[in-house]
């Protein structure tokens, strides 16, 4: 059930410049310490690193064996992005819109999200470690998703298609669309917290 994370090591990288992001194919570059937000819609990036940057938009981009560290954005526009073997560390996003995206072999570690949107996304082998969320929308096709030492205010499971999803490492306060949790693994403590929502969904009245 655990996500299958593939290891990779980036080779020596050349300095990347803002103008390089206008190319269709980008490889072996390190983008770092940019003051203004970056955008790379539709680009294909392989073996690249982003450090201490604001990333505004990655719509329909393809990132393969890339690393993002100390990155962030008030609102990351990443609908339709393809992430394959990507590591995101110590980053912060007010919102991160991954609608209709594809995430395969991705690790988020020590990250903070206001709203994480996975609606319509295809997610496989993804791990969140020591992450915080105000809200997560899991309304996509999700397989082998795991959490470790993470916290969320609310999970939205309306329309979710979950397979081998482990929520035991996610401390959450509320769930919308409890029927969408089918296919997820939770702890006995989490089951107790979900009791009222599950009773309401099943039409069961709780006595005083």
PDB file of C-alpha atoms in Angstrom:
ATOM      1  CA  UNK A   1       0.000   0.000   0.000  1.00  0.00           C
ATOM      2  CA  UNK A   2       2.898   2.406   0.622  1.00  0.00           C
ATOM      3  CA  UNK A   3       3.762   4.746  -2.276  1.00  0.00           C
ATOM      4  CA  UNK A   4       6.525   3.393  -4.488  1.00  0.00           C
ATOM      5  CA  UNK A   5       9.049   6.196  -4.588  1.00  0.00           C
ATOM      6  CA  UNK A   6      11.923   5.925  -7.036  1.00  0.00           C
ATOM      7  CA  UNK A   7      15.261   7.460  -6.063  1.00  0.00           C
ATOM      8  CA  UNK A   8      17.259   9.751  -8.310  1.00  0.00           C
ATOM      9  CA  UNK A   9      20.270  12.053  -7.953  1.00  0.00           C
ATOM     10  CA  UNK A  10      20.641  15.194 -10.001  1.00  0.00           C
ATOM     11  CA  UNK A  11      23.971  15.687 -11.813  1.00  0.00           C
ATOM     12  CA  UNK A  12      25.896  18.967 -11.797  1.00  0.00           C
ATOM     13  CA  UNK A  13      23.600  21.714 -13.054  1.00  0.00           C
ATOM     14  CA  UNK A  14      24.282  24.956 -14.908  1.00  0.00           C
ATOM     15  CA  UNK A  15      22.772  28.258 -13.778  1.00  0.00           C
ATOM     16  CA  UNK A  16      19.295  28.809 -15.201  1.00  0.00           C
ATOM     17  CA  UNK A  17      18.029  32.230 -16.261  1.00  0.00           C
ATOM     18  CA  UNK A  18      14.512  33.581 -16.628  1.00  0.00           C
ATOM     19  CA  UNK A  19      14.809  33.580 -20.417  1.00  0.00           C
ATOM     20  CA  UNK A  20      15.467  29.835 -20.407  1.00  0.00           C
ATOM     21  CA  UNK A  21      11.900  29.233 -19.220  1.00  0.00           C
ATOM     22  CA  UNK A  22      10.628  30.392 -22.596  1.00  0.00           C
ATOM     23  CA  UNK A  23      12.102  27.301 -24.270  1.00  0.00           C
ATOM     24  CA  UNK A  24       9.953  24.254 -25.014  1.00  0.00           C
ATOM     25  CA  UNK A  25      12.591  21.860 -23.621  1.00  0.00           C
ATOM     26  CA  UNK A  26      14.703  22.662 -20.558  1.00  0.00           C
ATOM     27  CA  UNK A  27      17.259  20.362 -18.936  1.00  0.00           C
ATOM     28  CA  UNK A  28      20.132  20.340 -16.437  1.00  0.00           C
ATOM     29  CA  UNK A  29      19.532  23.861 -15.111  1.00  0.00           C
ATOM     30  CA  UNK A  30      19.317  25.284 -11.588  1.00  0.00           C
ATOM     31  CA  UNK A  31      16.950  28.244 -11.197  1.00  0.00           C
ATOM     32  CA  UNK A  32      17.533  30.061  -7.919  1.00  0.00           C
ATOM     33  CA  UNK A  33      17.041  33.344  -6.082  1.00  0.00           C
ATOM     34  CA  UNK A  34      14.565  35.064  -8.378  1.00  0.00           C
ATOM     35  CA  UNK A  35      12.559  37.924  -6.858  1.00  0.00           C
ATOM     36  CA  UNK A  36       9.707  37.991  -9.385  1.00  0.00           C
ATOM     37  CA  UNK A  37       7.426  34.942  -9.869  1.00  0.00           C
ATOM     38  CA  UNK A  38       8.371  32.440 -12.567  1.00  0.00           C
ATOM     39  CA  UNK A  39       6.074  30.859 -15.165  1.00  0.00           C
ATOM     40  CA  UNK A  40       6.793  27.865 -17.409  1.00  0.00           C
ATOM     41  CA  UNK A  41       3.441  26.927 -18.937  1.00  0.00           C
ATOM     42  CA  UNK A  42       3.720  24.066 -21.409  1.00  0.00           C
ATOM     43  CA  UNK A  43       7.473  23.579 -20.947  1.00  0.00           C
ATOM     44  CA  UNK A  44       9.181  20.199 -20.600  1.00  0.00           C
ATOM     45  CA  UNK A  45      11.811  20.200 -17.853  1.00  0.00           C
ATOM     46  CA  UNK A  46      14.135  17.318 -17.072  1.00  0.00           C
ATOM     47  CA  UNK A  47      16.710  17.110 -14.268  1.00  0.00           C
ATOM     48  CA  UNK A  48      16.234  20.682 -13.083  1.00  0.00           C
ATOM     49  CA  UNK A  49      16.211  22.315  -9.653  1.00  0.00           C
ATOM     50  CA  UNK A  50      14.310  25.366  -8.407  1.00  0.00           C
ATOM     51  CA  UNK A  51      15.566  26.985  -5.182  1.00  0.00           C
ATOM     52  CA  UNK A  52      14.289  30.057  -3.305  1.00  0.00           C
ATOM     53  CA  UNK A  53      11.871  31.079  -6.047  1.00  0.00           C
ATOM     54  CA  UNK A  54       8.220  32.001  -6.434  1.00  0.00           C
ATOM     55  CA  UNK A  55       6.498  29.837  -9.064  1.00  0.00           C
ATOM     56  CA  UNK A  56       3.339  31.359 -10.447  1.00  0.00           C
ATOM     57  CA  UNK A  57       2.291  28.975 -13.205  1.00  0.00           C
ATOM     58  CA  UNK A  58       3.128  25.475 -14.496  1.00  0.00           C
ATOM     59  CA  UNK A  59      -0.023  24.829 -16.504  1.00  0.00           C
ATOM     60  CA  UNK A  60       0.411  21.820 -18.820  1.00  0.00           C
ATOM     61  CA  UNK A  61       4.145  21.673 -18.098  1.00  0.00           C
ATOM     62  CA  UNK A  62       6.075  18.398 -17.728  1.00  0.00           C
ATOM     63  CA  UNK A  63       8.611  18.026 -14.905  1.00  0.00           C
ATOM     64  CA  UNK A  64      10.702  14.850 -14.859  1.00  0.00           C
ATOM     65  CA  UNK A  65      13.280  14.161 -12.143  1.00  0.00           C
ATOM     66  CA  UNK A  66      13.162  17.711 -10.810  1.00  0.00           C
ATOM     67  CA  UNK A  67      13.573  19.223  -7.346  1.00  0.00           C
ATOM     68  CA  UNK A  68      11.873  22.276  -5.843  1.00  0.00           C
ATOM     69  CA  UNK A  69      13.162  23.620  -2.532  1.00  0.00           C
ATOM     70  CA  UNK A  70      12.062  26.731  -0.664  1.00  0.00           C
ATOM     71  CA  UNK A  71       9.660  27.441  -3.494  1.00  0.00           C
ATOM     72  CA  UNK A  72       6.181  28.831  -3.204  1.00  0.00           C
ATOM     73  CA  UNK A  73       3.412  31.030  -4.486  1.00  0.00           C
ATOM     74  CA  UNK A  74       0.281  32.748  -3.184  1.00  0.00           C
ATOM     75  CA  UNK A  75      -1.601  30.820  -5.890  1.00  0.00           C
ATOM     76  CA  UNK A  76       0.171  28.136  -7.940  1.00  0.00           C
ATOM     77  CA  UNK A  77      -1.600  27.535 -11.255  1.00  0.00           C
ATOM     78  CA  UNK A  78      -0.646  23.981 -12.253  1.00  0.00           C
ATOM     79  CA  UNK A  79      -3.736  22.566 -13.957  1.00  0.00           C
ATOM     80  CA  UNK A  80      -2.765  19.798 -16.363  1.00  0.00           C
ATOM     81  CA  UNK A  81       0.836  19.614 -15.152  1.00  0.00           C
ATOM     82  CA  UNK A  82       2.696  16.282 -15.365  1.00  0.00           C
ATOM     83  CA  UNK A  83       5.045  15.541 -12.458  1.00  0.00           C
ATOM     84  CA  UNK A  84       7.174  12.397 -12.668  1.00  0.00           C
ATOM     85  CA  UNK A  85       9.810  11.694 -10.000  1.00  0.00           C
ATOM     86  CA  UNK A  86       9.648  15.157  -8.434  1.00  0.00           C
ATOM     87  CA  UNK A  87      10.697  16.267  -4.942  1.00  0.00           C
ATOM     88  CA  UNK A  88       9.226  19.382  -3.291  1.00  0.00           C
ATOM     89  CA  UNK A  89      10.848  20.447  -0.001  1.00  0.00           C
ATOM     90  CA  UNK A  90      10.343  23.285   2.502  1.00  0.00           C
ATOM     91  CA  UNK A  91       7.882  25.082   0.243  1.00  0.00           C
ATOM     92  CA  UNK A  92       4.695  27.061   0.877  1.00  0.00           C
ATOM     93  CA  UNK A  93       1.658  27.621  -1.330  1.00  0.00           C
ATOM     94  CA  UNK A  94      -1.398  29.692  -0.520  1.00  0.00           C
ATOM     95  CA  UNK A  95      -3.219  27.471  -2.988  1.00  0.00           C
ATOM     96  CA  UNK A  96      -1.953  24.787  -5.349  1.00  0.00           C
ATOM     97  CA  UNK A  97      -4.287  23.938  -8.226  1.00  0.00           C
ATOM     98  CA  UNK A  98      -3.413  20.526  -9.695  1.00  0.00           C
ATOM     99  CA  UNK A  99      -6.788  20.011 -11.408  1.00  0.00           C
ATOM    100  CA  UNK A 100      -6.581  17.408 -14.209  1.00  0.00           C
ATOM    101  CA  UNK A 101      -2.870  16.965 -13.462  1.00  0.00           C
ATOM    102  CA  UNK A 102      -0.816  13.768 -13.384  1.00  0.00           C
ATOM    103  CA  UNK A 103       1.444  13.115 -10.394  1.00  0.00           C
ATOM    104  CA  UNK A 104       3.588   9.967 -10.392  1.00  0.00           C
ATOM    105  CA  UNK A 105       6.379   9.314  -7.898  1.00  0.00           C
ATOM    106  CA  UNK A 106       6.188  12.701  -6.134  1.00  0.00           C
ATOM    107  CA  UNK A 107       7.303  13.525  -2.575  1.00  0.00           C
ATOM    108  CA  UNK A 108       6.244  16.691  -0.743  1.00  0.00           C
ATOM    109  CA  UNK A 109       8.179  17.211   2.485  1.00  0.00           C
ATOM    110  CA  UNK A 110       7.939  20.018   5.048  1.00  0.00           C
ATOM    111  CA  UNK A 111       5.441  21.904   2.898  1.00  0.00           C
ATOM    112  CA  UNK A 112       2.448  24.071   3.765  1.00  0.00           C
ATOM    113  CA  UNK A 113      -0.690  24.485   1.659  1.00  0.00           C
ATOM    114  CA  UNK A 114      -3.753  26.637   2.107  1.00  0.00           C
ATOM    115  CA  UNK A 115      -5.790  24.695  -0.469  1.00  0.00           C
ATOM    116  CA  UNK A 116      -4.526  21.687  -2.413  1.00  0.00           C
ATOM    117  CA  UNK A 117      -6.747  20.829  -5.377  1.00  0.00           C
ATOM    118  CA  UNK A 118      -6.464  17.348  -6.894  1.00  0.00           C
ATOM    119  CA  UNK A 119      -9.921  17.340  -8.505  1.00  0.00           C
ATOM    120  CA  UNK A 120      -9.832  15.396 -11.746  1.00  0.00           C
ATOM    121  CA  UNK A 121      -6.149  14.585 -11.252  1.00  0.00           C
ATOM    122  CA  UNK A 122      -4.509  11.183 -11.722  1.00  0.00           C
ATOM    123  CA  UNK A 123      -2.282  10.563  -8.720  1.00  0.00           C
ATOM    124  CA  UNK A 124      -0.068   7.521  -8.171  1.00  0.00           C
ATOM    125  CA  UNK A 125       2.763   6.874  -5.712  1.00  0.00           C
ATOM    126  CA  UNK A 126       2.704  10.238  -3.941  1.00  0.00           C
ATOM    127  CA  UNK A 127       3.848  10.907  -0.376  1.00  0.00           C
ATOM    128  CA  UNK A 128       3.276  13.936   1.851  1.00  0.00           C
ATOM    129  CA  UNK A 129       5.669  14.010   4.821  1.00  0.00           C
ATOM    130  CA  UNK A 130       5.379  16.611   7.587  1.00  0.00           C
ATOM    131  CA  UNK A 131       2.975  18.772   5.587  1.00  0.00           C
ATOM    132  CA  UNK A 132       0.131  21.069   6.637  1.00  0.00           C
ATOM    133  CA  UNK A 133      -3.073  21.820   4.747  1.00  0.00           C
ATOM    134  CA  UNK A 134      -6.085  23.988   5.403  1.00  0.00           C
ATOM    135  CA  UNK A 135      -8.076  21.974   2.847  1.00  0.00           C
ATOM    136  CA  UNK A 136      -7.381  19.070   0.481  1.00  0.00           C
ATOM    137  CA  UNK A 137      -9.658  18.191  -2.432  1.00  0.00           C
ATOM    138  CA  UNK A 138      -9.123  14.492  -3.221  1.00  0.00           C
ATOM    139  CA  UNK A 139     -11.708  14.353  -5.996  1.00  0.00           C
ATOM    140  CA  UNK A 140      -9.465  12.566  -8.478  1.00  0.00           C
ATOM    141  CA  UNK A 141      -8.237   9.073  -9.386  1.00  0.00           C
ATOM    142  CA  UNK A 142      -5.758   8.337  -6.634  1.00  0.00           C
ATOM    143  CA  UNK A 143      -3.667   5.227  -6.034  1.00  0.00           C
ATOM    144  CA  UNK A 144      -0.977   4.615  -3.404  1.00  0.00           C
ATOM    145  CA  UNK A 145      -1.138   8.016  -1.727  1.00  0.00           C
ATOM    146  CA  UNK A 146       0.383   8.256   1.738  1.00  0.00           C
ATOM    147  CA  UNK A 147       0.822  10.795   4.528  1.00  0.00           C
ATOM    148  CA  UNK A 148       3.297  10.925   7.419  1.00  0.00           C
ATOM    149  CA  UNK A 149       3.186  13.398  10.324  1.00  0.00           C
ATOM    150  CA  UNK A 150       0.796  15.679   8.429  1.00  0.00           C
ATOM    151  CA  UNK A 151      -2.246  17.771   9.404  1.00  0.00           C
ATOM    152  CA  UNK A 152      -5.311  19.049   7.545  1.00  0.00           C
ATOM    153  CA  UNK A 153      -8.309  21.138   8.514  1.00  0.00           C
ATOM    154  CA  UNK A 154     -10.694  19.606   5.995  1.00  0.00           C
ATOM    155  CA  UNK A 155     -10.650  16.841   3.381  1.00  0.00           C
ATOM    156  CA  UNK A 156     -13.100  16.975   0.474  1.00  0.00           C
ATOM    157  CA  UNK A 157     -13.727  13.484  -0.918  1.00  0.00           C
ATOM    158  CA  UNK A 158     -16.692  14.189  -3.214  1.00  0.00           C
ATOM    159  CA  UNK A 159     -16.127  12.193  -6.402  1.00  0.00           C
ATOM    160  CA  UNK A 160     -12.882  10.643  -5.170  1.00  0.00           C
ATOM    161  CA  UNK A 161     -11.738   7.307  -6.609  1.00  0.00           C
ATOM    162  CA  UNK A 162      -9.290   5.949  -4.051  1.00  0.00           C
ATOM    163  CA  UNK A 163      -7.178   2.803  -4.195  1.00  0.00           C
ATOM    164  CA  UNK A 164      -4.587   1.886  -1.562  1.00  0.00           C
ATOM    165  CA  UNK A 165      -4.727   5.347  -0.008  1.00  0.00           C
ATOM    166  CA  UNK A 166      -3.358   5.510   3.549  1.00  0.00           C
ATOM    167  CA  UNK A 167      -4.690   8.415   5.619  1.00  0.00           C
ATOM    168  CA  UNK A 168      -3.382   7.162   8.957  1.00  0.00           C
ATOM    169  CA  UNK A 169      -0.527   9.655   8.973  1.00  0.00           C
ATOM    170  CA  UNK A 170      -2.868  12.606   8.368  1.00  0.00           C
ATOM    171  CA  UNK A 171      -4.466  14.314  11.356  1.00  0.00           C
ATOM    172  CA  UNK A 172      -7.656  15.885   9.977  1.00  0.00           C
ATOM    173  CA  UNK A 173     -10.524  17.762  11.589  1.00  0.00           C
ATOM    174  CA  UNK A 174     -13.368  17.293   9.110  1.00  0.00           C
ATOM    175  CA  UNK A 175     -14.345  15.319   5.993  1.00  0.00           C
ATOM    176  CA  UNK A 176     -16.782  16.365   3.267  1.00  0.00           C
ATOM    177  CA  UNK A 177     -18.174  13.548   1.107  1.00  0.00           C
ATOM    178  CA  UNK A 178     -17.478  10.714   3.502  1.00  0.00           C
ATOM    179  CA  UNK A 179     -18.721   8.174   0.924  1.00  0.00           C
ATOM    180  CA  UNK A 180     -15.667   9.079  -1.183  1.00  0.00           C
ATOM    181  CA  UNK A 181     -13.398   7.518   1.446  1.00  0.00           C
ATOM    182  CA  UNK A 182     -14.068   4.068   0.008  1.00  0.00           C
ATOM    183  CA  UNK A 183     -10.661   2.527  -0.734  1.00  0.00           C
ATOM    184  CA  UNK A 184      -8.824   4.460   2.001  1.00  0.00           C
ATOM    185  CA  UNK A 185      -7.187   3.089   5.123  1.00  0.00           C
ATOM    186  CA  UNK A 186      -7.791   4.975   8.376  1.00  0.00           C
ATOM    187  CA  UNK A 187      -6.971   4.399  12.024  1.00  0.00           C
ATOM    188  CA  UNK A 188      -9.456   3.420  14.723  1.00  0.00           C
ATOM    189  CA  UNK A 189      -9.073   6.908  16.214  1.00  0.00           C
ATOM    190  CA  UNK A 190      -9.930   8.499  12.869  1.00  0.00           C
ATOM    191  CA  UNK A 191     -12.939   6.206  12.579  1.00  0.00           C
ATOM    192  CA  UNK A 192     -14.211   7.560  15.882  1.00  0.00           C
ATOM    193  CA  UNK A 193     -13.828  11.124  14.638  1.00  0.00           C
ATOM    194  CA  UNK A 194     -15.790  10.242  11.503  1.00  0.00           C
ATOM    195  CA  UNK A 195     -18.647   8.609  13.413  1.00  0.00           C
ATOM    196  CA  UNK A 196     -21.055  11.560  13.238  1.00  0.00           C
ATOM    197  CA  UNK A 197     -20.426  12.220   9.543  1.00  0.00           C
ATOM    198  CA  UNK A 198     -20.857   8.531   8.689  1.00  0.00           C
ATOM    199  CA  UNK A 199     -24.065   8.307  10.715  1.00  0.00           C
ATOM    200  CA  UNK A 200     -25.463  11.334   8.893  1.00  0.00           C
ATOM    201  CA  UNK A 201     -24.543   9.825   5.530  1.00  0.00           C
ATOM    202  CA  UNK A 202     -26.296   6.555   6.414  1.00  0.00           C
ATOM    203  CA  UNK A 203     -29.337   8.283   7.854  1.00  0.00           C
ATOM    204  CA  UNK A 204     -28.645   7.043  11.368  1.00  0.00           C
ATOM    205  CA  UNK A 205     -29.923   9.192  14.208  1.00  0.00           C
ATOM    206  CA  UNK A 206     -27.640   9.521  17.202  1.00  0.00           C
ATOM    207  CA  UNK A 207     -29.172   9.513  20.658  1.00  0.00           C
ATOM    208  CA  UNK A 208     -28.101  11.810  23.448  1.00  0.00           C
TER     209      UNK A 208
END
